[in-house]
Structure formats: C-alpha cells, structure tokens
C-alpha cells in the first residue's frame, strides 16, 4: 500500500505539490485541507487502517494541528515554516524586518504538540538586506519554501519512512505571534 498524504495548505499549492509528489509515488492518495475543521473532516473520514499509512504535511499555513490529530497519525507529521529557526512562531518576516536582519531562511521540521519545537529536517537560508518591507521578505520566504518542498518531495511522497534530518540546526529564537507583530507595525 502506497498510503495517504494530507496536504494542509491552500488549494493552489496543493495542486502543484500533488502533481510533483505523484511523479515519485503515482498511487499516493493525496488529500487537501486548508483549515483545522477541514483537516479534522479529512482525518475523521479515514479508517484506522488508512490512518496507519497516512502522513500529514503542512505548508505555509496558519493552522495549529490539534494534539489528538497528531496522535492519530503513525509517524512524524511535518511543517514548512516561513522563517528560520531563529524566528519561530508566526509573522516571522515582521520580526526579522524590525530587527534589521541581514539573513533569513525557511525551515522544514517535524510537528510536535508545541508549535515550532520539533526536530528540524532542513533549512534554506537567504539574504534579506535589500528587502524594503516585510511583504518582500514573505514573498522571498514563500519562494524558498516552494524550492525546499521540491527538494524534499521524494522523501515526503514515501509516507512509510520517516524523513531523515539533513541539518543539526535547532530552534533558537523566542516564539512571538500576531499581537506582538501588530504592535510593532503600529509603532513604526
């Protein structure tokens, strides 16, 4: 049995990634969800046998996967985070811009019950010194996340095998969120 892969992302991204993943596993059953409610419906619609061969991958989406869903799935679930390990949490680009960071990056990691604390599988770094605003950083992050997904696609499509770490990087920054990001933007 090839298995199931749940893509927790937007519909456009899911179409692109589904086509890519099927080049490695043509029989892979790919399911898509964009909200916590849709994710719950997808998971609840699978039998215990189907769930035992299911991988969850979140891509650049603001959904925190509930603990009970993570526990239903057999192996690590994964997340593509639009920031480097030094910027865990949400709205990372705003914080990097405010900090006047020169370097930035994106992170592919295992999901845990706590946001942005799972083992880091891979990172991709890039410079942001020339970016004029957080939106430019976000665009560059999204582009680099898509490239990282493409690089990891063969491993992602093999749902029966956990994905091996390609880095020794660890989470290092303070987790911050939307309220703090909005306060920073209002202060400028």
PDB file of N, CA and C in Angstrom, residues 23-121:
ATOM      1  N   UNK A  23       4.793  12.255  -9.173  1.00  0.00           N
ATOM      2  CA  UNK A  23       5.891  11.819 -10.044  1.00  0.00           C
ATOM      3  C   UNK A  23       6.766  10.795  -9.316  1.00  0.00           C
ATOM      4  N   UNK A  24       6.759  10.834  -7.981  1.00  0.00           N
ATOM      5  CA  UNK A  24       7.542   9.881  -7.185  1.00  0.00           C
ATOM      6  C   UNK A  24       6.707   8.693  -6.716  1.00  0.00           C
ATOM      7  N   UNK A  25       5.437   8.922  -6.435  1.00  0.00           N
ATOM      8  CA  UNK A  25       4.528   7.866  -5.966  1.00  0.00           C
ATOM      9  C   UNK A  25       3.189   8.025  -6.687  1.00  0.00           C
ATOM     10  N   UNK A  26       3.058   7.469  -7.895  1.00  0.00           N
ATOM     11  CA  UNK A  26       1.829   7.680  -8.676  1.00  0.00           C
ATOM     12  C   UNK A  26       0.548   7.215  -7.975  1.00  0.00           C
ATOM     13  N   UNK A  27       0.651   6.221  -7.094  1.00  0.00           N
ATOM     14  CA  UNK A  27      -0.539   5.702  -6.416  1.00  0.00           C
ATOM     15  C   UNK A  27      -0.849   6.398  -5.096  1.00  0.00           C
ATOM     16  N   UNK A  28      -0.066   7.389  -4.734  1.00  0.00           N
ATOM     17  CA  UNK A  28      -0.271   8.105  -3.481  1.00  0.00           C
ATOM     18  C   UNK A  28      -1.633   8.793  -3.489  1.00  0.00           C
ATOM     19  N   UNK A  29      -2.402   8.568  -2.436  1.00  0.00           N
ATOM     20  CA  UNK A  29      -3.702   9.212  -2.291  1.00  0.00           C
ATOM     21  C   UNK A  29      -3.478  10.534  -1.559  1.00  0.00           C
ATOM     22  N   UNK A  30      -3.658  11.636  -2.263  1.00  0.00           N
ATOM     23  CA  UNK A  30      -3.388  12.952  -1.687  1.00  0.00           C
ATOM     24  C   UNK A  30      -4.705  13.634  -1.356  1.00  0.00           C
ATOM     25  N   UNK A  31      -4.804  14.061  -0.096  1.00  0.00           N
ATOM     26  CA  UNK A  31      -5.982  14.741   0.419  1.00  0.00           C
ATOM     27  C   UNK A  31      -5.567  16.151   0.821  1.00  0.00           C
ATOM     28  N   UNK A  32      -6.466  17.110   0.671  1.00  0.00           N
ATOM     29  CA  UNK A  32      -6.114  18.502   0.953  1.00  0.00           C
ATOM     30  C   UNK A  32      -7.066  19.102   1.971  1.00  0.00           C
ATOM     31  N   UNK A  33      -6.492  19.907   2.862  1.00  0.00           N
ATOM     32  CA  UNK A  33      -7.275  20.675   3.827  1.00  0.00           C
ATOM     33  C   UNK A  33      -6.620  22.042   3.978  1.00  0.00           C
ATOM     34  N   UNK A  34      -7.433  23.058   4.229  1.00  0.00           N
ATOM     35  CA  UNK A  34      -6.891  24.409   4.393  1.00  0.00           C
ATOM     36  C   UNK A  34      -7.231  25.014   5.749  1.00  0.00           C
ATOM     37  N   UNK A  35      -8.088  24.341   6.515  1.00  0.00           N
ATOM     38  CA  UNK A  35      -8.466  24.831   7.843  1.00  0.00           C
ATOM     39  C   UNK A  35      -8.403  23.679   8.833  1.00  0.00           C
ATOM     40  N   UNK A  36      -8.450  24.022  10.106  1.00  0.00           N
ATOM     41  CA  UNK A  36      -8.465  22.993  11.148  1.00  0.00           C
ATOM     42  C   UNK A  36      -9.707  22.104  11.004  1.00  0.00           C
ATOM     43  N   UNK A  37     -10.823  22.713  10.665  1.00  0.00           N
ATOM     44  CA  UNK A  37     -12.066  21.961  10.510  1.00  0.00           C
ATOM     45  C   UNK A  37     -11.971  21.001   9.323  1.00  0.00           C
ATOM     46  N   UNK A  38     -11.439  21.482   8.199  1.00  0.00           N
ATOM     47  CA  UNK A  38     -11.272  20.604   7.035  1.00  0.00           C
ATOM     48  C   UNK A  38     -10.299  19.476   7.350  1.00  0.00           C
ATOM     49  N   UNK A  39      -9.232  19.775   8.079  1.00  0.00           N
ATOM     50  CA  UNK A  39      -8.279  18.739   8.468  1.00  0.00           C
ATOM     51  C   UNK A  39      -8.963  17.680   9.317  1.00  0.00           C
ATOM     52  N   UNK A  40      -9.750  18.106  10.275  1.00  0.00           N
ATOM     53  CA  UNK A  40     -10.464  17.159  11.136  1.00  0.00           C
ATOM     54  C   UNK A  40     -11.410  16.293  10.295  1.00  0.00           C
ATOM     55  N   UNK A  41     -12.116  16.896   9.336  1.00  0.00           N
ATOM     56  CA  UNK A  41     -13.016  16.127   8.467  1.00  0.00           C
ATOM     57  C   UNK A  41     -12.246  15.083   7.662  1.00  0.00           C
ATOM     58  N   UNK A  42     -11.076  15.466   7.126  1.00  0.00           N
ATOM     59  CA  UNK A  42     -10.265  14.530   6.345  1.00  0.00           C
ATOM     60  C   UNK A  42      -9.817  13.366   7.226  1.00  0.00           C
ATOM     61  N   UNK A  43      -9.277  13.675   8.395  1.00  0.00           N
ATOM     62  CA  UNK A  43      -8.775  12.632   9.301  1.00  0.00           C
ATOM     63  C   UNK A  43      -9.920  11.737   9.761  1.00  0.00           C
ATOM     64  N   UNK A  44     -11.055  12.330  10.137  1.00  0.00           N
ATOM     65  CA  UNK A  44     -12.206  11.539  10.590  1.00  0.00           C
ATOM     66  C   UNK A  44     -12.787  10.672   9.478  1.00  0.00           C
ATOM     67  N   UNK A  45     -12.543  11.050   8.225  1.00  0.00           N
ATOM     68  CA  UNK A  45     -13.045  10.272   7.095  1.00  0.00           C
ATOM     69  C   UNK A  45     -12.188   9.066   6.735  1.00  0.00           C
ATOM     70  N   UNK A  46     -11.043   8.910   7.403  1.00  0.00           N
ATOM     71  CA  UNK A  46     -10.159   7.775   7.131  1.00  0.00           C
ATOM     72  C   UNK A  46     -10.344   6.691   8.184  1.00  0.00           C
ATOM     73  N   UNK A  47     -10.293   5.450   7.747  1.00  0.00           N
ATOM     74  CA  UNK A  47     -10.382   4.336   8.683  1.00  0.00           C
ATOM     75  C   UNK A  47      -9.075   4.236   9.474  1.00  0.00           C
ATOM     76  N   UNK A  48      -9.094   3.447  10.548  1.00  0.00           N
ATOM     77  CA  UNK A  48      -7.869   3.240  11.334  1.00  0.00           C
ATOM     78  C   UNK A  48      -6.770   2.653  10.461  1.00  0.00           C
ATOM     79  N   UNK A  49      -7.135   1.748   9.572  1.00  0.00           N
ATOM     80  CA  UNK A  49      -6.146   1.138   8.662  1.00  0.00           C
ATOM     81  C   UNK A  49      -5.563   2.196   7.725  1.00  0.00           C
ATOM     82  N   UNK A  50      -6.422   3.035   7.167  1.00  0.00           N
ATOM     83  CA  UNK A  50      -5.937   4.106   6.284  1.00  0.00           C
ATOM     84  C   UNK A  50      -5.053   5.093   7.050  1.00  0.00           C
ATOM     85  N   UNK A  51      -5.458   5.440   8.268  1.00  0.00           N
ATOM     86  CA  UNK A  51      -4.666   6.368   9.083  1.00  0.00           C
ATOM     87  C   UNK A  51      -3.277   5.812   9.376  1.00  0.00           C
ATOM     88  N   UNK A  52      -3.164   4.499   9.479  1.00  0.00           N
ATOM     89  CA  UNK A  52      -1.866   3.893   9.795  1.00  0.00           C
ATOM     90  C   UNK A  52      -0.867   4.030   8.651  1.00  0.00           C
ATOM     91  N   UNK A  53      -1.339   4.478   7.490  1.00  0.00           N
ATOM     92  CA  UNK A  53      -0.484   4.705   6.317  1.00  0.00           C
ATOM     93  C   UNK A  53      -0.664   6.137   5.805  1.00  0.00           C
ATOM     94  N   UNK A  54      -0.737   7.084   6.739  1.00  0.00           N
ATOM     95  CA  UNK A  54      -1.011   8.466   6.370  1.00  0.00           C
ATOM     96  C   UNK A  54       0.055   9.401   6.936  1.00  0.00           C
ATOM     97  N   UNK A  55       0.481  10.328   6.122  1.00  0.00           N
ATOM     98  CA  UNK A  55       1.427  11.378   6.542  1.00  0.00           C
ATOM     99  C   UNK A  55       0.729  12.729   6.383  1.00  0.00           C
ATOM    100  N   UNK A  56       1.012  13.629   7.320  1.00  0.00           N
ATOM    101  CA  UNK A  56       0.489  14.988   7.260  1.00  0.00           C
ATOM    102  C   UNK A  56       1.649  15.943   7.008  1.00  0.00           C
ATOM    103  N   UNK A  57       1.485  16.820   6.017  1.00  0.00           N
ATOM    104  CA  UNK A  57       2.477  17.848   5.717  1.00  0.00           C
ATOM    105  C   UNK A  57       1.742  19.182   5.605  1.00  0.00           C
ATOM    106  N   UNK A  58       2.165  20.132   6.445  1.00  0.00           N
ATOM    107  CA  UNK A  58       1.606  21.491   6.399  1.00  0.00           C
ATOM    108  C   UNK A  58       2.587  22.387   5.662  1.00  0.00           C
ATOM    109  N   UNK A  59       2.052  23.218   4.802  1.00  0.00           N
ATOM    110  CA  UNK A  59       2.895  24.130   4.030  1.00  0.00           C
ATOM    111  C   UNK A  59       2.401  25.546   4.190  1.00  0.00           C
ATOM    112  N   UNK A  60       3.174  26.347   4.918  1.00  0.00           N
ATOM    113  CA  UNK A  60       2.962  27.794   4.978  1.00  0.00           C
ATOM    114  C   UNK A  60       1.494  28.145   5.229  1.00  0.00           C
ATOM    115  N   UNK A  61       0.949  27.576   6.313  1.00  0.00           N
ATOM    116  CA  UNK A  61      -0.454  27.832   6.628  1.00  0.00           C
ATOM    117  C   UNK A  61      -0.575  28.106   8.117  1.00  0.00           C
ATOM    118  N   UNK A  62      -1.469  28.998   8.459  1.00  0.00           N
ATOM    119  CA  UNK A  62      -1.620  29.423   9.844  1.00  0.00           C
ATOM    120  C   UNK A  62      -2.663  28.558  10.560  1.00  0.00           C
ATOM    121  N   UNK A  63      -2.369  27.253  10.650  1.00  0.00           N
ATOM    122  CA  UNK A  63      -3.243  26.312  11.344  1.00  0.00           C
ATOM    123  C   UNK A  63      -2.386  25.544  12.336  1.00  0.00           C
ATOM    124  N   UNK A  64      -2.801  25.540  13.588  1.00  0.00           N
ATOM    125  CA  UNK A  64      -2.118  24.726  14.589  1.00  0.00           C
ATOM    126  C   UNK A  64      -2.853  23.390  14.639  1.00  0.00           C
ATOM    127  N   UNK A  65      -2.121  22.311  14.338  1.00  0.00           N
ATOM    128  CA  UNK A  65      -2.722  20.980  14.297  1.00  0.00           C
ATOM    129  C   UNK A  65      -2.968  20.507  15.733  1.00  0.00           C
ATOM    130  N   UNK A  66      -4.212  20.152  16.053  1.00  0.00           N
ATOM    131  CA  UNK A  66      -4.524  19.697  17.407  1.00  0.00           C
ATOM    132  C   UNK A  66      -3.788  18.401  17.778  1.00  0.00           C
ATOM    133  N   UNK A  67      -3.498  18.284  19.057  1.00  0.00           N
ATOM    134  CA  UNK A  67      -2.766  17.121  19.569  1.00  0.00           C
ATOM    135  C   UNK A  67      -3.457  15.809  19.208  1.00  0.00           C
ATOM    136  N   UNK A  68      -4.779  15.749  19.313  1.00  0.00           N
ATOM    137  CA  UNK A  68      -5.472  14.490  19.041  1.00  0.00           C
ATOM    138  C   UNK A  68      -5.285  14.046  17.593  1.00  0.00           C
ATOM    139  N   UNK A  69      -5.170  14.979  16.672  1.00  0.00           N
ATOM    140  CA  UNK A  69      -4.930  14.609  15.274  1.00  0.00           C
ATOM    141  C   UNK A  69      -3.504  14.101  15.116  1.00  0.00           C
ATOM    142  N   UNK A  70      -2.530  14.782  15.712  1.00  0.00           N
ATOM    143  CA  UNK A  70      -1.143  14.305  15.629  1.00  0.00           C
ATOM    144  C   UNK A  70      -1.018  12.892  16.195  1.00  0.00           C
ATOM    145  N   UNK A  71      -1.755  12.604  17.256  1.00  0.00           N
ATOM    146  CA  UNK A  71      -1.670  11.273  17.885  1.00  0.00           C
ATOM    147  C   UNK A  71      -2.325  10.181  17.036  1.00  0.00           C
ATOM    148  N   UNK A  72      -3.266  10.549  16.190  1.00  0.00           N
ATOM    149  CA  UNK A  72      -3.924   9.558  15.332  1.00  0.00           C
ATOM    150  C   UNK A  72      -3.024   9.088  14.191  1.00  0.00           C
ATOM    151  N   UNK A  73      -2.036   9.901  13.844  1.00  0.00           N
ATOM    152  CA  UNK A  73      -1.177   9.594  12.696  1.00  0.00           C
ATOM    153  C   UNK A  73       0.044   8.805  13.156  1.00  0.00           C
ATOM    154  N   UNK A  74       0.545   7.893  12.329  1.00  0.00           N
ATOM    155  CA  UNK A  74       1.565   6.941  12.767  1.00  0.00           C
ATOM    156  C   UNK A  74       2.980   7.487  12.950  1.00  0.00           C
ATOM    157  N   UNK A  75       3.361   8.389  12.119  1.00  0.00           N
ATOM    158  CA  UNK A  75       4.755   8.814  12.172  1.00  0.00           C
ATOM    159  C   UNK A  75       4.829  10.307  12.277  1.00  0.00           C
ATOM    160  N   UNK A  76       5.981  10.845  12.155  1.00  0.00           N
ATOM    161  CA  UNK A  76       6.044  12.299  12.256  1.00  0.00           C
ATOM    162  C   UNK A  76       5.186  12.976  11.196  1.00  0.00           C
ATOM    163  N   UNK A  77       4.563  14.061  11.620  1.00  0.00           N
ATOM    164  CA  UNK A  77       3.931  14.985  10.695  1.00  0.00           C
ATOM    165  C   UNK A  77       4.928  16.107  10.503  1.00  0.00           C
ATOM    166  N   UNK A  78       4.825  16.825   9.408  1.00  0.00           N
ATOM    167  CA  UNK A  78       5.851  17.801   9.052  1.00  0.00           C
ATOM    168  C   UNK A  78       5.239  19.159   8.728  1.00  0.00           C
ATOM    169  N   UNK A  79       6.053  20.200   8.893  1.00  0.00           N
ATOM    170  CA  UNK A  79       5.615  21.560   8.628  1.00  0.00           C
ATOM    171  C   UNK A  79       6.703  22.330   7.888  1.00  0.00           C
ATOM    172  N   UNK A  80       6.276  23.120   6.920  1.00  0.00           N
ATOM    173  CA  UNK A  80       7.152  24.069   6.235  1.00  0.00           C
ATOM    174  C   UNK A  80       6.882  25.433   6.856  1.00  0.00           C
ATOM    175  N   UNK A  81       7.847  25.930   7.622  1.00  0.00           N
ATOM    176  CA  UNK A  81       7.726  27.183   8.366  1.00  0.00           C
ATOM    177  C   UNK A  81       8.371  28.316   7.576  1.00  0.00           C
ATOM    178  N   UNK A  82       7.651  29.427   7.353  1.00  0.00           N
ATOM    179  CA  UNK A  82       8.185  30.518   6.534  1.00  0.00           C
ATOM    180  C   UNK A  82       9.134  31.453   7.288  1.00  0.00           C
ATOM    181  N   UNK A  83      10.051  30.865   8.009  1.00  0.00           N
ATOM    182  CA  UNK A  83      11.054  31.623   8.735  1.00  0.00           C
ATOM    183  C   UNK A  83      12.174  30.686   9.158  1.00  0.00           C
ATOM    184  N   UNK A  84      13.305  31.234   9.569  1.00  0.00           N
ATOM    185  CA  UNK A  84      14.426  30.407  10.011  1.00  0.00           C
ATOM    186  C   UNK A  84      14.216  29.943  11.450  1.00  0.00           C
ATOM    187  N   UNK A  85      15.035  29.012  11.928  1.00  0.00           N
ATOM    188  CA  UNK A  85      14.913  28.545  13.309  1.00  0.00           C
ATOM    189  C   UNK A  85      15.050  29.663  14.348  1.00  0.00           C
ATOM    190  N   UNK A  86      15.687  30.751  13.980  1.00  0.00           N
ATOM    191  CA  UNK A  86      15.832  31.877  14.910  1.00  0.00           C
ATOM    192  C   UNK A  86      14.558  32.728  15.006  1.00  0.00           C
ATOM    193  N   UNK A  87      13.563  32.425  14.172  1.00  0.00           N
ATOM    194  CA  UNK A  87      12.286  33.146  14.207  1.00  0.00           C
ATOM    195  C   UNK A  87      11.120  32.155  14.234  1.00  0.00           C
ATOM    196  N   UNK A  88      10.977  31.414  15.344  1.00  0.00           N
ATOM    197  CA  UNK A  88       9.812  30.527  15.454  1.00  0.00           C
ATOM    198  C   UNK A  88       8.547  31.343  15.713  1.00  0.00           C
ATOM    199  N   UNK A  89       7.411  30.717  15.548  1.00  0.00           N
ATOM    200  CA  UNK A  89       6.152  31.415  15.771  1.00  0.00           C
ATOM    201  C   UNK A  89       5.632  32.023  14.477  1.00  0.00           C
ATOM    202  N   UNK A  90       4.680  32.908  14.608  1.00  0.00           N
ATOM    203  CA  UNK A  90       4.056  33.490  13.417  1.00  0.00           C
ATOM    204  C   UNK A  90       4.602  34.885  13.129  1.00  0.00           C
ATOM    205  N   UNK A  91       4.354  35.342  11.918  1.00  0.00           N
ATOM    206  CA  UNK A  91       4.732  36.686  11.472  1.00  0.00           C
ATOM    207  C   UNK A  91       6.241  36.920  11.550  1.00  0.00           C
ATOM    208  N   UNK A  92       7.001  35.904  11.259  1.00  0.00           N
ATOM    209  CA  UNK A  92       8.465  35.959  11.367  1.00  0.00           C
ATOM    210  C   UNK A  92       9.072  37.082  10.543  1.00  0.00           C
ATOM    211  N   UNK A  93       8.537  37.330   9.368  1.00  0.00           N
ATOM    212  CA  UNK A  93       9.105  38.364   8.492  1.00  0.00           C
ATOM    213  C   UNK A  93       9.038  39.749   9.137  1.00  0.00           C
ATOM    214  N   UNK A  94       7.969  40.019   9.845  1.00  0.00           N
ATOM    215  CA  UNK A  94       7.837  41.317  10.515  1.00  0.00           C
ATOM    216  C   UNK A  94       8.932  41.482  11.568  1.00  0.00           C
ATOM    217  N   UNK A  95       9.182  40.410  12.323  1.00  0.00           N
ATOM    218  CA  UNK A  95      10.202  40.494  13.366  1.00  0.00           C
ATOM    219  C   UNK A  95      11.599  40.625  12.772  1.00  0.00           C
ATOM    220  N   UNK A  96      11.870  39.889  11.697  1.00  0.00           N
ATOM    221  CA  UNK A  96      13.182  39.995  11.043  1.00  0.00           C
ATOM    222  C   UNK A  96      13.384  41.393  10.478  1.00  0.00           C
ATOM    223  N   UNK A  97      12.353  41.953   9.880  1.00  0.00           N
ATOM    224  CA  UNK A  97      12.440  43.306   9.341  1.00  0.00           C
ATOM    225  C   UNK A  97      12.701  44.312  10.465  1.00  0.00           C
ATOM    226  N   UNK A  98      11.952  44.180  11.527  1.00  0.00           N
ATOM    227  CA  UNK A  98      12.116  45.090  12.666  1.00  0.00           C
ATOM    228  C   UNK A  98      13.510  44.961  13.286  1.00  0.00           C
ATOM    229  N   UNK A  99      14.052  43.741  13.312  1.00  0.00           N
ATOM    230  CA  UNK A  99      15.391  43.503  13.862  1.00  0.00           C
ATOM    231  C   UNK A  99      16.500  43.932  12.898  1.00  0.00           C
ATOM    232  N   UNK A 100      16.111  44.321  11.693  1.00  0.00           N
ATOM    233  CA  UNK A 100      17.061  44.677  10.631  1.00  0.00           C
ATOM    234  C   UNK A 100      18.016  43.521  10.324  1.00  0.00           C
ATOM    235  N   UNK A 101      17.444  42.326  10.282  1.00  0.00           N
ATOM    236  CA  UNK A 101      18.236  41.123   9.988  1.00  0.00           C
ATOM    237  C   UNK A 101      18.761  41.168   8.559  1.00  0.00           C
ATOM    238  N   UNK A 102      19.948  40.660   8.372  1.00  0.00           N
ATOM    239  CA  UNK A 102      20.542  40.572   7.040  1.00  0.00           C
ATOM    240  C   UNK A 102      20.245  39.223   6.403  1.00  0.00           C
ATOM    241  N   UNK A 103      20.123  38.226   7.249  1.00  0.00           N
ATOM    242  CA  UNK A 103      19.890  36.861   6.773  1.00  0.00           C
ATOM    243  C   UNK A 103      18.547  36.369   7.279  1.00  0.00           C
ATOM    244  N   UNK A 104      17.975  35.484   6.508  1.00  0.00           N
ATOM    245  CA  UNK A 104      16.679  34.912   6.829  1.00  0.00           C
ATOM    246  C   UNK A 104      16.687  33.490   6.288  1.00  0.00           C
ATOM    247  N   UNK A 105      15.587  32.811   6.376  1.00  0.00           N
ATOM    248  CA  UNK A 105      15.531  31.467   5.834  1.00  0.00           C
ATOM    249  C   UNK A 105      14.174  30.849   6.072  1.00  0.00           C
ATOM    250  N   UNK A 106      14.060  29.603   5.681  1.00  0.00           N
ATOM    251  CA  UNK A 106      12.840  28.827   5.874  1.00  0.00           C
ATOM    252  C   UNK A 106      13.221  27.482   6.484  1.00  0.00           C
ATOM    253  N   UNK A 107      12.256  26.863   7.144  1.00  0.00           N
ATOM    254  CA  UNK A 107      12.530  25.674   7.946  1.00  0.00           C
ATOM    255  C   UNK A 107      11.521  24.574   7.648  1.00  0.00           C
ATOM    256  N   UNK A 108      12.016  23.368   7.445  1.00  0.00           N
ATOM    257  CA  UNK A 108      11.178  22.170   7.312  1.00  0.00           C
ATOM    258  C   UNK A 108      11.425  21.338   8.562  1.00  0.00           C
ATOM    259  N   UNK A 109      10.362  21.062   9.321  1.00  0.00           N
ATOM    260  CA  UNK A 109      10.556  20.392  10.605  1.00  0.00           C
ATOM    261  C   UNK A 109       9.416  19.436  10.940  1.00  0.00           C
ATOM    262  N   UNK A 110       9.689  18.561  11.905  1.00  0.00           N
ATOM    263  CA  UNK A 110       8.651  17.682  12.428  1.00  0.00           C
ATOM    264  C   UNK A 110       7.714  18.497  13.309  1.00  0.00           C
ATOM    265  N   UNK A 111       6.445  18.134  13.279  1.00  0.00           N
ATOM    266  CA  UNK A 111       5.466  18.780  14.147  1.00  0.00           C
ATOM    267  C   UNK A 111       5.470  18.093  15.508  1.00  0.00           C
ATOM    268  N   UNK A 112       5.264  18.888  16.528  1.00  0.00           N
ATOM    269  CA  UNK A 112       5.031  18.378  17.876  1.00  0.00           C
ATOM    270  C   UNK A 112       3.798  19.098  18.415  1.00  0.00           C
ATOM    271  N   UNK A 113       3.394  18.719  19.616  1.00  0.00           N
ATOM    272  CA  UNK A 113       2.235  19.370  20.222  1.00  0.00           C
ATOM    273  C   UNK A 113       2.480  20.859  20.401  1.00  0.00           C
ATOM    274  N   UNK A 114       3.719  21.248  20.645  1.00  0.00           N
ATOM    275  CA  UNK A 114       4.057  22.663  20.787  1.00  0.00           C
ATOM    276  C   UNK A 114       4.566  23.188  19.451  1.00  0.00           C
ATOM    277  N   UNK A 115       4.082  24.340  19.069  1.00  0.00           N
ATOM    278  CA  UNK A 115       4.403  24.930  17.773  1.00  0.00           C
ATOM    279  C   UNK A 115       5.901  25.219  17.658  1.00  0.00           C
ATOM    280  N   UNK A 116       6.460  24.879  16.499  1.00  0.00           N
ATOM    281  CA  UNK A 116       7.847  25.179  16.144  1.00  0.00           C
ATOM    282  C   UNK A 116       8.846  24.720  17.210  1.00  0.00           C
ATOM    283  N   UNK A 117       8.700  23.451  17.600  1.00  0.00           N
ATOM    284  CA  UNK A 117       9.651  22.853  18.536  1.00  0.00           C
ATOM    285  C   UNK A 117      10.154  21.500  18.069  1.00  0.00           C
ATOM    286  N   UNK A 118       9.595  20.958  16.996  1.00  0.00           N
ATOM    287  CA  UNK A 118      10.002  19.634  16.517  1.00  0.00           C
ATOM    288  C   UNK A 118      11.367  19.654  15.860  1.00  0.00           C
ATOM    289  N   UNK A 119      11.951  18.468  15.731  1.00  0.00           N
ATOM    290  CA  UNK A 119      13.261  18.340  15.082  1.00  0.00           C
ATOM    291  C   UNK A 119      13.250  18.993  13.709  1.00  0.00           C
ATOM    292  N   UNK A 120      14.297  19.726  13.433  1.00  0.00           N
ATOM    293  CA  UNK A 120      14.433  20.396  12.143  1.00  0.00           C
ATOM    294  C   UNK A 120      15.047  19.425  11.151  1.00  0.00           C
ATOM    295  N   UNK A 121      14.379  19.259  10.021  1.00  0.00           N
ATOM    296  CA  UNK A 121      14.837  18.348   8.968  1.00  0.00           C
ATOM    297  C   UNK A 121      15.786  19.076   8.026  1.00  0.00           C
TER     298      UNK A 121
END
